[in-house]
mmCIF file of C-alpha atoms and ligand atoms in Angstrom:
data_model
loop_
_atom_site.group_PDB
_atom_site.id
_atom_site.type_symbol
_atom_site.label_atom_id
_atom_site.label_comp_id
_atom_site.label_asym_id
_atom_site.label_seq_id
_atom_site.Cartn_x
_atom_site.Cartn_y
_atom_site.Cartn_z
ATOM 1 C CA MET A 1 31.433 120.082 60.356
ATOM 2 C CA GLN A 2 33.388 123.034 58.990
ATOM 3 C CA LYS A 3 31.732 125.028 56.198
ATOM 4 C CA VAL A 4 33.657 127.430 54.047
ATOM 5 C CA THR A 5 31.929 129.509 51.316
ATOM 6 C CA VAL A 6 33.606 130.219 48.039
ATOM 7 C CA ASN A 7 32.016 133.480 46.971
ATOM 8 C CA VAL A 8 32.081 133.269 43.180
ATOM 9 C CA SER A 9 29.677 135.553 41.304
ATOM 10 C CA ARG A 10 27.474 133.181 39.471
ATOM 11 C CA GLN A 11 26.778 130.616 42.148
ATOM 12 C CA PRO A 12 28.591 130.628 45.382
ATOM 13 C CA TYR A 13 29.250 127.312 46.909
ATOM 14 C CA GLN A 14 30.292 125.627 50.094
ATOM 15 C CA VAL A 15 33.192 123.298 51.044
ATOM 16 C CA LEU A 16 32.165 121.024 53.745
ATOM 17 C CA ILE A 17 34.878 119.448 55.848
ATOM 18 C CA GLU A 18 34.492 116.659 58.319
ATOM 19 C CA ALA A 19 36.112 113.268 59.274
ATOM 20 C CA GLY A 20 33.758 110.647 58.046
ATOM 21 C CA LEU A 21 31.814 112.981 55.675
ATOM 22 C CA LEU A 22 31.796 110.407 52.861
ATOM 23 C CA ARG A 23 29.204 108.422 54.843
ATOM 24 C CA GLN A 24 26.974 111.561 54.845
ATOM 25 C CA ALA A 25 27.714 112.448 51.117
ATOM 26 C CA GLY A 26 24.333 111.350 49.955
ATOM 27 C CA ASN A 27 22.504 113.374 52.559
ATOM 28 C CA SER A 28 24.427 116.463 51.809
ATOM 29 C CA LEU A 29 23.792 116.107 48.078
ATOM 30 C CA ARG A 30 20.067 115.429 48.615
ATOM 31 C CA LYS A 31 19.745 118.767 50.475
ATOM 32 C CA LEU A 32 21.377 120.511 47.571
ATOM 33 C CA PHE A 33 19.856 118.817 44.667
ATOM 34 C CA GLY A 34 16.274 118.047 46.018
ATOM 35 C CA ASP A 35 14.562 115.642 43.721
ATOM 36 C CA ARG A 36 17.212 115.449 41.043
ATOM 37 C CA ARG A 37 18.217 111.838 41.539
ATOM 38 C CA HIS A 38 20.543 110.942 38.818
ATOM 39 C CA CYS A 39 24.378 111.165 39.291
ATOM 40 C CA VAL A 40 27.405 109.563 37.801
ATOM 41 C CA VAL A 41 30.546 109.121 39.909
ATOM 42 C CA VAL A 42 33.754 109.277 37.998
ATOM 43 C CA THR A 43 36.824 107.835 39.731
ATOM 44 C CA VAL A 44 39.878 105.629 39.397
ATOM 45 C CA SER A 45 39.945 101.962 40.210
ATOM 46 C CA PRO A 46 42.243 101.952 43.294
ATOM 47 C CA LEU A 47 40.012 104.467 44.961
ATOM 48 C CA ARG A 48 36.878 102.830 44.026
ATOM 49 C CA ARG A 49 38.244 99.573 45.639
ATOM 50 C CA ARG A 50 39.060 101.366 48.865
ATOM 51 C CA TRP A 51 36.306 103.839 49.338
ATOM 52 C CA GLY A 52 33.716 103.271 46.598
ATOM 53 C CA ARG A 53 31.467 101.193 48.761
ATOM 54 C CA VAL A 54 31.153 103.840 51.438
ATOM 55 C CA LEU A 55 30.189 106.506 48.863
ATOM 56 C CA ALA A 56 27.777 104.080 47.014
ATOM 57 C CA SER A 57 25.996 103.109 50.201
ATOM 58 C CA SER A 58 25.493 106.683 51.272
ATOM 59 C CA LEU A 59 24.135 107.597 47.770
ATOM 60 C CA LYS A 60 21.852 104.588 47.996
ATOM 61 C CA THR A 61 20.650 105.464 51.418
ATOM 62 C CA ALA A 62 19.805 109.061 50.123
ATOM 63 C CA LYS A 63 17.888 107.320 47.246
ATOM 64 C CA PHE A 64 20.041 108.548 44.430
ATOM 65 C CA ASP A 65 20.030 106.768 41.031
ATOM 66 C CA PHE A 66 23.678 106.525 40.338
ATOM 67 C CA ALA A 67 26.434 104.709 38.231
ATOM 68 C CA PHE A 68 30.206 104.642 38.696
ATOM 69 C CA LEU A 69 32.517 105.306 35.777
ATOM 70 C CA GLU A 70 36.282 104.609 35.890
ATOM 71 C CA MET A 71 39.071 106.511 34.208
ATOM 72 C CA PRO A 72 42.614 105.151 34.113
ATOM 73 C CA ASP A 73 44.805 106.408 37.067
ATOM 74 C CA GLY A 74 47.722 108.827 36.639
ATOM 75 C CA GLU A 75 48.671 112.103 35.206
ATOM 76 C CA ARG A 76 49.362 110.691 31.829
ATOM 77 C CA HIS A 77 45.551 110.062 31.471
ATOM 78 C CA LYS A 78 44.682 113.740 32.205
ATOM 79 C CA ARG A 79 44.094 114.090 28.442
ATOM 80 C CA LEU A 80 41.385 115.035 26.059
ATOM 81 C CA ALA A 81 41.120 111.501 24.814
ATOM 82 C CA THR A 82 39.955 110.557 28.436
ATOM 83 C CA VAL A 83 37.299 113.325 28.355
ATOM 84 C CA GLU A 84 35.995 112.079 25.084
ATOM 85 C CA ARG A 85 35.805 108.511 26.251
ATOM 86 C CA LEU A 86 34.044 109.475 29.392
ATOM 87 C CA ALA A 87 31.678 111.664 27.497
ATOM 88 C CA GLU A 88 30.675 108.778 25.304
ATOM 89 C CA GLN A 89 30.052 106.602 28.334
ATOM 90 C CA LEU A 90 27.774 109.338 29.854
ATOM 91 C CA VAL A 91 25.638 109.333 26.640
ATOM 92 C CA ARG A 92 25.383 105.562 26.781
ATOM 93 C CA LEU A 93 24.302 105.837 30.466
ATOM 94 C CA GLY A 94 21.519 108.269 29.368
ATOM 95 C CA THR A 95 23.070 111.130 31.082
ATOM 96 C CA ASP A 96 21.157 114.394 30.541
ATOM 97 C CA ARG A 97 21.571 118.031 31.588
ATOM 98 C CA LYS A 98 20.071 117.393 34.946
ATOM 99 C CA THR A 99 22.522 114.666 35.844
ATOM 100 C CA THR A 100 25.196 115.584 38.457
ATOM 101 C CA ILE A 101 28.677 114.424 37.826
ATOM 102 C CA ILE A 102 30.761 113.522 40.889
ATOM 103 C CA ALA A 103 34.551 113.802 40.612
ATOM 104 C CA PHE A 104 35.746 111.313 43.242
ATOM 105 C CA GLY A 105 39.610 111.250 43.375
ATOM 106 C CA GLY A 106 42.687 113.288 43.433
ATOM 107 C CA GLY A 107 43.590 116.335 41.325
ATOM 108 C CA VAL A 108 43.886 114.308 38.253
ATOM 109 C CA VAL A 109 40.274 113.105 38.465
ATOM 110 C CA GLY A 110 39.122 116.493 39.637
ATOM 111 C CA ASP A 111 40.648 118.444 36.658
ATOM 112 C CA THR A 112 39.589 115.862 34.073
ATOM 113 C CA VAL A 113 36.111 115.396 35.363
ATOM 114 C CA GLY A 114 35.730 119.127 35.892
ATOM 115 C CA LEU A 115 36.491 119.749 32.244
ATOM 116 C CA LEU A 116 34.184 116.891 31.274
ATOM 117 C CA ALA A 117 31.342 118.440 33.194
ATOM 118 C CA SER A 118 31.891 121.866 31.789
ATOM 119 C CA LEU A 119 31.712 120.493 28.180
ATOM 120 C CA TYR A 120 29.197 117.713 28.370
ATOM 121 C CA MET A 121 25.877 119.073 26.905
ATOM 122 C CA ARG A 122 27.564 122.591 27.286
ATOM 123 C CA GLY A 123 27.791 122.136 31.028
ATOM 124 C CA VAL A 124 26.368 120.022 33.707
ATOM 125 C CA ASP A 125 26.753 120.290 37.477
ATOM 126 C CA VAL A 126 29.809 118.848 39.113
ATOM 127 C CA VAL A 127 30.538 117.943 42.688
ATOM 128 C CA GLN A 128 34.058 117.568 43.814
ATOM 129 C CA ILE A 129 34.868 114.903 46.425
ATOM 130 C CA PRO A 130 38.715 115.207 46.600
ATOM 131 C CA THR A 131 40.610 112.307 48.125
ATOM 132 C CA THR A 132 44.222 113.366 48.165
ATOM 133 C CA LEU A 133 45.478 116.147 50.507
ATOM 134 C CA LEU A 134 46.658 118.186 47.493
ATOM 135 C CA ALA A 135 43.212 117.999 45.941
ATOM 136 C CA GLN A 136 41.483 118.742 49.269
ATOM 137 C CA VAL A 137 43.598 121.894 50.023
ATOM 138 C CA ASP A 138 44.103 123.047 46.485
ATOM 139 C CA ALA A 139 42.907 121.439 43.260
ATOM 140 C CA ALA A 140 39.225 120.942 44.166
ATOM 141 C CA ILE A 141 38.659 124.542 45.026
ATOM 142 C CA GLY A 142 38.595 127.347 42.584
ATOM 143 C CA GLY A 143 36.876 125.973 39.513
ATOM 144 C CA LYS A 144 39.964 125.494 37.341
ATOM 145 C CA THR A 145 39.653 122.425 35.192
ATOM 146 C CA GLY A 146 42.043 121.193 32.536
ATOM 147 C CA VAL A 147 43.956 118.423 30.815
ATOM 148 C CA ASP A 148 47.561 118.190 29.493
ATOM 149 C CA LEU A 149 48.888 118.279 25.972
ATOM 150 C CA LYS A 150 52.062 116.741 24.727
ATOM 151 C CA GLU A 151 53.421 120.385 24.668
ATOM 152 C CA GLY A 152 52.645 121.034 28.289
ATOM 153 C CA LYS A 153 50.526 120.652 31.406
ATOM 154 C CA ASN A 154 47.029 122.069 31.800
ATOM 155 C CA LEU A 155 47.135 123.895 28.445
ATOM 156 C CA VAL A 156 43.539 123.130 27.691
ATOM 157 C CA GLY A 157 40.844 123.882 30.397
ATOM 158 C CA THR A 158 37.893 125.903 31.593
ATOM 159 C CA PHE A 159 36.587 127.549 34.551
ATOM 160 C CA HIS A 160 33.805 125.499 35.956
ATOM 161 C CA HIS A 161 33.024 125.777 39.639
ATOM 162 C CA PRO A 162 31.569 122.812 41.490
ATOM 163 C CA ARG A 163 28.140 123.061 43.219
ATOM 164 C CA VAL A 164 29.780 121.764 46.434
ATOM 165 C CA VAL A 165 32.982 120.294 47.571
ATOM 166 C CA LEU A 166 32.825 117.447 50.130
ATOM 167 C CA ILE A 167 36.064 116.824 52.072
ATOM 168 C CA ASP A 168 36.361 113.696 54.163
ATOM 169 C CA THR A 169 39.781 113.780 55.885
ATOM 170 C CA ASP A 170 39.397 110.114 56.863
ATOM 171 C CA VAL A 171 40.068 109.040 53.280
ATOM 172 C CA LEU A 172 43.611 110.349 53.686
ATOM 173 C CA SER A 173 44.329 107.387 55.810
ATOM 174 C CA THR A 174 44.923 105.268 52.799
ATOM 175 C CA LEU A 175 47.063 107.824 50.929
ATOM 176 C CA PRO A 176 50.748 106.816 50.493
ATOM 177 C CA PRO A 177 52.811 108.973 52.841
ATOM 178 C CA ARG A 178 54.744 110.647 50.067
ATOM 179 C CA GLU A 179 51.470 111.815 48.495
ATOM 180 C CA PHE A 180 50.409 113.051 51.910
ATOM 181 C CA ARG A 181 53.572 115.032 52.341
ATOM 182 C CA ALA A 182 53.201 116.430 48.787
ATOM 183 C CA GLY A 183 49.924 117.944 49.773
ATOM 184 C CA LEU A 184 51.282 119.173 53.125
ATOM 185 C CA TYR A 185 53.739 121.400 51.214
ATOM 186 C CA GLU A 186 50.875 123.246 49.538
ATOM 187 C CA SER A 187 49.229 123.663 53.038
ATOM 188 C CA LEU A 188 52.582 125.140 54.259
ATOM 189 C CA LYS A 189 52.495 127.368 51.214
ATOM 190 C CA CYS A 190 49.022 128.688 52.433
ATOM 191 C CA GLY A 191 50.572 129.331 55.778
ATOM 192 C CA VAL A 192 53.503 131.387 54.336
ATOM 193 C CA ILE A 193 51.302 133.492 52.055
ATOM 194 C CA GLY A 194 48.617 134.316 54.373
ATOM 195 C CA ASN A 195 48.237 132.439 57.686
ATOM 196 C CA ALA A 196 51.088 132.562 60.286
ATOM 197 C CA LYS A 197 49.041 130.183 62.710
ATOM 198 C CA LEU A 198 48.694 127.552 59.963
ATOM 199 C CA PHE A 199 52.370 127.747 59.305
ATOM 200 C CA GLU A 200 53.139 127.262 62.928
ATOM 201 C CA GLU A 201 50.865 124.307 63.229
ATOM 202 C CA ILE A 202 52.694 122.550 60.438
ATOM 203 C CA GLU A 203 56.125 123.721 61.562
ATOM 204 C CA SER A 204 55.598 122.272 65.006
ATOM 205 C CA GLY A 205 54.194 118.875 64.017
ATOM 206 C CA LYS A 206 55.661 115.848 62.274
ATOM 207 C CA PRO A 207 53.692 114.728 59.217
ATOM 208 C CA VAL A 208 53.114 111.310 60.827
ATOM 209 C CA MET A 209 51.735 113.036 63.760
ATOM 210 C CA LEU A 210 49.669 115.446 61.807
ATOM 211 C CA ARG A 211 48.331 112.611 59.652
ATOM 212 C CA ARG A 212 47.129 110.628 62.682
ATOM 213 C CA ASN A 213 45.812 113.528 64.799
ATOM 214 C CA ALA A 214 42.278 113.942 63.239
ATOM 215 C CA LYS A 215 41.820 117.278 64.950
ATOM 216 C CA SER A 216 45.009 118.779 63.791
ATOM 217 C CA LEU A 217 44.515 117.372 60.187
ATOM 218 C CA GLY A 218 41.001 118.750 60.083
ATOM 219 C CA ASN A 219 42.322 122.208 61.264
ATOM 220 C CA ILE A 220 45.188 122.263 58.620
ATOM 221 C CA VAL A 221 42.707 121.313 55.795
ATOM 222 C CA THR A 222 40.073 123.820 57.020
ATOM 223 C CA GLN A 223 42.601 126.694 57.282
ATOM 224 C CA SER A 224 44.089 125.971 53.891
ATOM 225 C CA VAL A 225 40.668 125.735 52.270
ATOM 226 C CA LYS A 226 39.660 129.097 53.901
ATOM 227 C CA LEU A 227 42.704 130.788 52.531
ATOM 228 C CA LYS A 228 42.222 129.427 48.967
ATOM 229 C CA ALA A 229 38.520 130.215 49.167
ATOM 230 C CA GLN A 230 39.123 133.713 50.251
ATOM 231 C CA ILE A 231 41.682 134.335 47.469
ATOM 232 C CA VAL A 232 39.457 132.717 44.758
ATOM 233 C CA SER A 233 36.478 134.673 45.915
ATOM 234 C CA ALA A 234 38.408 137.978 45.506
ATOM 235 C CA ASP A 235 39.871 136.952 42.125
ATOM 236 C CA GLU A 236 37.743 134.419 40.288
ATOM 237 C CA ARG A 237 39.620 134.211 37.006
ATOM 238 C CA GLU A 238 43.114 134.658 38.161
ATOM 239 C CA ASP A 239 43.690 138.207 37.029
ATOM 240 C CA GLY A 240 45.819 139.384 39.890
ATOM 241 C CA LEU A 241 45.609 138.493 43.515
ATOM 242 C CA ARG A 242 45.285 134.816 42.993
ATOM 243 C CA ARG A 243 48.894 134.901 41.816
ATOM 244 C CA VAL A 244 49.997 134.698 45.428
ATOM 245 C CA LEU A 245 49.061 131.125 45.392
ATOM 246 C CA ASN A 246 51.965 130.612 43.003
ATOM 247 C CA PHE A 247 54.537 131.002 45.801
ATOM 248 C CA GLY A 248 57.091 128.345 45.178
ATOM 249 C CA HIS A 249 55.552 127.542 41.783
ATOM 250 C CA THR A 250 57.845 129.788 39.433
ATOM 251 C CA ILE A 251 60.921 127.564 40.074
ATOM 252 C CA GLY A 252 58.787 124.577 41.041
ATOM 253 C CA HIS A 253 57.184 124.283 37.534
ATOM 254 C CA ALA A 254 60.472 124.567 35.838
ATOM 255 C CA LEU A 255 61.898 121.714 38.021
ATOM 256 C CA GLU A 256 58.874 119.595 37.086
ATOM 257 C CA THR A 257 59.313 120.346 33.350
ATOM 258 C CA GLU A 258 63.108 119.822 33.395
ATOM 259 C CA SER A 259 62.743 116.363 34.997
ATOM 260 C CA GLY A 260 59.924 115.314 32.564
ATOM 261 C CA TYR A 261 57.318 115.246 35.514
ATOM 262 C CA ARG A 262 58.928 111.982 36.671
ATOM 263 C CA ARG A 263 61.353 112.947 39.475
ATOM 264 C CA PHE A 264 59.143 115.101 41.707
ATOM 265 C CA LEU A 265 55.608 115.068 42.737
ATOM 266 C CA HIS A 266 54.123 118.503 42.119
ATOM 267 C CA GLY A 267 54.119 119.429 45.848
ATOM 268 C CA GLU A 268 57.768 118.258 46.102
ATOM 269 C CA ALA A 269 58.810 120.601 43.250
ATOM 270 C CA VAL A 270 56.864 123.410 44.902
ATOM 271 C CA ALA A 271 58.806 122.647 48.125
ATOM 272 C CA TRP A 272 62.026 123.302 46.465
ATOM 273 C CA GLY A 273 60.607 126.383 44.742
ATOM 274 C CA MET A 274 59.567 127.756 48.164
ATOM 275 C CA ILE A 275 63.105 127.245 49.495
ATOM 276 C CA ALA A 276 64.603 129.055 46.513
ATOM 277 C CA ALA A 277 62.030 131.837 46.647
ATOM 278 C CA THR A 278 62.681 132.316 50.350
ATOM 279 C CA ARG A 279 66.419 132.620 49.664
ATOM 280 C CA LEU A 280 65.759 135.188 47.001
ATOM 281 C CA ALA A 281 63.556 137.173 49.447
ATOM 282 C CA ALA A 282 66.411 137.082 51.893
ATOM 283 C CA ALA A 283 69.066 138.021 49.354
ATOM 284 C CA THR A 284 67.021 141.048 48.330
ATOM 285 C CA ASN A 285 66.448 142.123 51.921
ATOM 286 C CA ARG A 286 62.738 141.442 51.863
ATOM 287 C CA ILE A 287 62.571 139.114 54.663
ATOM 288 C CA ASP A 288 64.614 138.791 57.870
ATOM 289 C CA LEU A 289 67.117 135.838 58.083
ATOM 290 C CA PHE A 290 65.360 134.274 61.089
ATOM 291 C CA SER A 291 61.942 134.041 59.396
ATOM 292 C CA ALA A 292 63.693 132.818 56.123
ATOM 293 C CA ARG A 293 65.363 130.094 58.070
ATOM 294 C CA ARG A 294 62.140 129.036 59.712
ATOM 295 C CA ILE A 295 60.359 128.742 56.359
ATOM 296 C CA ILE A 296 63.193 126.657 54.960
ATOM 297 C CA ASN A 297 63.440 124.458 58.012
ATOM 298 C CA ALA A 298 59.594 123.938 58.026
ATOM 299 C CA VAL A 299 59.774 122.796 54.374
ATOM 300 C CA HIS A 300 62.591 120.331 55.218
ATOM 301 C CA GLY A 301 60.776 119.315 58.289
ATOM 302 C CA ILE A 302 57.969 117.765 56.333
ATOM 303 C CA GLY A 303 60.307 115.041 55.055
ATOM 304 C CA PRO A 304 62.855 114.022 52.475
ATOM 305 C CA LEU A 305 62.696 115.491 48.961
ATOM 306 C CA PRO A 306 64.101 113.908 45.820
ATOM 307 C CA SER A 307 67.365 115.818 45.146
ATOM 308 C CA VAL A 308 67.725 118.656 42.574
ATOM 309 C CA THR A 309 70.117 117.874 39.628
ATOM 310 C CA ALA A 310 69.246 120.593 37.112
ATOM 311 C CA SER A 311 71.543 123.544 36.783
ATOM 312 C CA GLY A 312 70.287 127.058 37.578
ATOM 313 C CA LYS A 313 70.893 128.261 34.018
ATOM 314 C CA LYS A 314 68.711 125.434 32.585
ATOM 315 C CA ILE A 315 65.973 126.176 35.043
ATOM 316 C CA LEU A 316 66.079 129.900 34.211
ATOM 317 C CA ARG A 317 65.631 129.192 30.453
ATOM 318 C CA LEU A 318 62.566 126.971 31.209
ATOM 319 C CA MET A 319 61.041 129.659 33.605
ATOM 320 C CA ARG A 320 61.291 132.195 30.616
ATOM 321 C CA ALA A 321 59.325 129.728 28.408
ATOM 322 C CA ASP A 322 56.588 129.201 31.074
ATOM 323 C CA LYS A 323 53.104 130.040 30.115
ATOM 324 C CA LYS A 324 52.722 132.044 33.134
ATOM 325 C CA THR A 325 55.650 134.203 32.224
ATOM 326 C CA THR A 326 54.234 137.257 30.417
ATOM 327 C CA ASP A 327 56.456 139.164 27.876
ATOM 328 C CA GLY A 328 59.569 137.254 29.071
ATOM 329 C CA VAL A 329 59.266 138.900 32.524
ATOM 330 C CA ILE A 330 59.484 136.267 35.336
ATOM 331 C CA HIS A 331 57.325 137.025 38.328
ATOM 332 C CA PHE A 332 58.132 135.789 41.723
ATOM 333 C CA VAL A 333 55.985 135.605 44.784
ATOM 334 C CA LEU A 334 58.419 136.226 47.639
ATOM 335 C CA PRO A 335 57.756 136.148 51.489
ATOM 336 C CA THR A 336 58.275 139.373 53.413
ATOM 337 C CA LYS A 337 57.402 137.713 56.640
ATOM 338 C CA ILE A 338 55.571 134.576 57.698
ATOM 339 C CA GLY A 339 51.983 135.121 56.567
ATOM 340 C CA ARG A 340 52.801 137.799 53.914
ATOM 341 C CA VAL A 341 54.058 137.786 50.448
ATOM 342 C CA GLU A 342 54.706 140.274 47.631
ATOM 343 C CA ILE A 343 54.856 139.853 43.890
ATOM 344 C CA THR A 344 57.896 141.158 42.020
ATOM 345 C CA ASN A 345 59.500 140.966 38.676
ATOM 346 C CA ASP A 346 62.734 142.680 39.341
ATOM 347 C CA ILE A 347 64.897 139.746 40.545
ATOM 348 C CA PRO A 348 68.266 139.769 38.719
ATOM 349 C CA GLU A 349 68.840 136.730 36.666
ATOM 350 C CA GLU A 350 72.143 135.860 38.308
ATOM 351 C CA LEU A 351 70.437 135.674 41.651
ATOM 352 C CA ILE A 352 67.841 133.237 40.312
ATOM 353 C CA VAL A 353 70.598 131.031 38.867
ATOM 354 C CA ALA A 354 72.446 131.052 42.128
ATOM 355 C CA ALA A 355 69.293 130.186 44.151
ATOM 356 C CA VAL A 356 68.608 127.175 42.057
ATOM 357 C CA ASP A 357 72.347 126.145 42.039
ATOM 358 C CA GLU A 358 72.143 126.262 45.785
ATOM 359 C CA LEU A 359 69.355 123.780 45.810
ATOM 360 C CA ARG A 360 71.700 121.242 44.234
ATOM 361 C CA GLU A 361 73.876 121.418 47.194
ATOM 362 C CA SER A 362 70.982 120.960 49.662
ATOM 363 C CA PRO A 363 70.318 117.547 51.234
ATOM 364 C CA GLY A 364 67.959 115.527 49.098
ATOM 365 C CA LYS A 365 67.077 111.839 48.797
HETATM 366 N N1 LIG B 1 42.725 122.761 39.303
HETATM 367 C C1 LIG B 1 43.539 123.276 40.177
HETATM 368 O O1 LIG B 1 43.340 124.382 40.620
HETATM 369 C C2 LIG B 1 44.760 122.430 40.500
HETATM 370 C C3 LIG B 1 45.566 122.771 41.578
HETATM 371 C C4 LIG B 1 46.634 121.991 42.001
HETATM 372 C C5 LIG B 1 46.894 120.814 41.187
HETATM 373 N N2 LIG B 1 46.084 120.440 40.267
HETATM 374 C C6 LIG B 1 46.305 119.198 39.410
HETATM 375 O O2 LIG B 1 46.166 118.067 40.351
HETATM 376 C C7 LIG B 1 46.901 117.080 39.907
HETATM 377 C C8 LIG B 1 47.564 116.348 41.033
HETATM 378 O O3 LIG B 1 46.703 115.833 41.874
HETATM 379 P P1 LIG B 1 47.061 114.697 42.953
HETATM 380 O O4 LIG B 1 48.359 115.014 43.653
HETATM 381 O O5 LIG B 1 45.795 114.614 43.870
HETATM 382 O O6 LIG B 1 47.462 113.461 42.186
HETATM 383 P P2 LIG B 1 46.502 112.236 41.597
HETATM 384 O O7 LIG B 1 45.146 112.653 41.419
HETATM 385 O O8 LIG B 1 47.250 111.551 40.462
HETATM 386 O O9 LIG B 1 46.517 111.278 42.952
HETATM 387 C C9 LIG B 1 47.724 110.706 43.283
HETATM 388 C C10 LIG B 1 47.589 109.112 43.534
HETATM 389 O O10 LIG B 1 46.904 108.908 44.724
HETATM 390 C C11 LIG B 1 45.825 107.958 44.558
HETATM 391 N N3 LIG B 1 44.834 108.313 45.500
HETATM 392 C C12 LIG B 1 43.891 109.335 45.604
HETATM 393 N N4 LIG B 1 43.252 109.365 46.738
HETATM 394 C C13 LIG B 1 43.568 108.305 47.433
HETATM 395 C C14 LIG B 1 43.383 107.783 48.681
HETATM 396 N N5 LIG B 1 42.481 108.456 49.579
HETATM 397 N N6 LIG B 1 44.008 106.717 49.217
HETATM 398 C C15 LIG B 1 44.954 106.103 48.324
HETATM 399 N N7 LIG B 1 45.363 106.607 47.215
HETATM 400 C C16 LIG B 1 44.667 107.613 46.706
HETATM 401 C C17 LIG B 1 45.415 108.150 43.114
HETATM 402 O O11 LIG B 1 44.766 107.017 42.637
HETATM 403 C C18 LIG B 1 46.784 108.435 42.460
HETATM 404 O O12 LIG B 1 47.465 107.228 42.105
HETATM 405 C C19 LIG B 1 47.838 117.591 38.741
HETATM 406 O O13 LIG B 1 47.371 117.125 37.518
HETATM 407 C C20 LIG B 1 47.714 119.056 38.913
HETATM 408 O O14 LIG B 1 47.835 119.732 37.726
HETATM 409 C C21 LIG B 1 45.015 121.248 39.847
HETATM 410 ZN ZN1 LIG B 2 50.471 123.731 43.321
#
């Protein structure tokens, strides 16, 4: 088993990674929570059908007193209304401050249930058991919780770190290939920003192969988690350093917004964003052309992406309106070599427009 520590000030916690870990989940939690026996698992129905029994039987073996709650599946249910409904169900189940809430699902479940746990009775313990690759390498680590408003994504949220994160790479076997690839882009991002070996591992493997090779998959997940854990430990509340995790996200977010969150999965929009950011880095002589080409090829190597239809001008307008844009200045995370990035705010707008327009000419699905 791989163990990665997230060193946050109030209560550091571990991320445990192993194929088949779900079967041991009860044991791991027993060690952590001692005689606190009550827990509530919150999940979505497709996941409960596929993996619920494995988790339930491991909790039963470890003598937990537990219940399952379901929330509706999909980003459109990542809303305060869902939090409220779940909180009411918790009360009806007799949930008190000593109860542990387990978020069992992808990033949507993790974010919603994380928020729920931080609010319920002013805060109860949460355990993250992420089941998509994106949630395993990104969303479940770092303590950011949140829900969407009509006005935009993740606009209401808290910081509430989990007590532990349990990652079973076996559950990815049932993940649809497109969702798997979407997570792989975030891992590739980790490689570009801080781990050249991780980059090379993804660059040299085909997603199908990476997915079937348990050892390679375990390594990719572990290395990505390590990188995120390291960055989060150094910058708990996203004041500075953590911004490097936004590589590919400046343009990526704008592409998602422009298409009403329907055309791209988040990881796919980030993939395009990484391509554009890499071109900007090359155009401003920050990275050599060979490395830039390698990054772009590695992104395309993961698989087909839905094509970009939006114009550069429109995307620029949306970037200016993004909540992460402070005082109208657009920040970019740009690679300077594979494994290193820098943050800059001095990219001329005409270059940004050109980089996005160039995406429209790139091959897409
Ligand atoms: N908190 C953070 O730091 C952070 C970071 C990145 C993303 N996020 C959030 O994460 C969300 C996206 O998460 P996601 O990509 O995991 O999407 P998701 O949670 O919607 O999951 C995608 C789909 O896969 C299904 N699924 C999950 N696990 C499965 C499995 N093992 N087998 C088969 N199907 C499975 C789900 O039911 C769902 O239909 C977004 O809301 C985003 O804002 C949060
Ligand atoms: Zn992301």
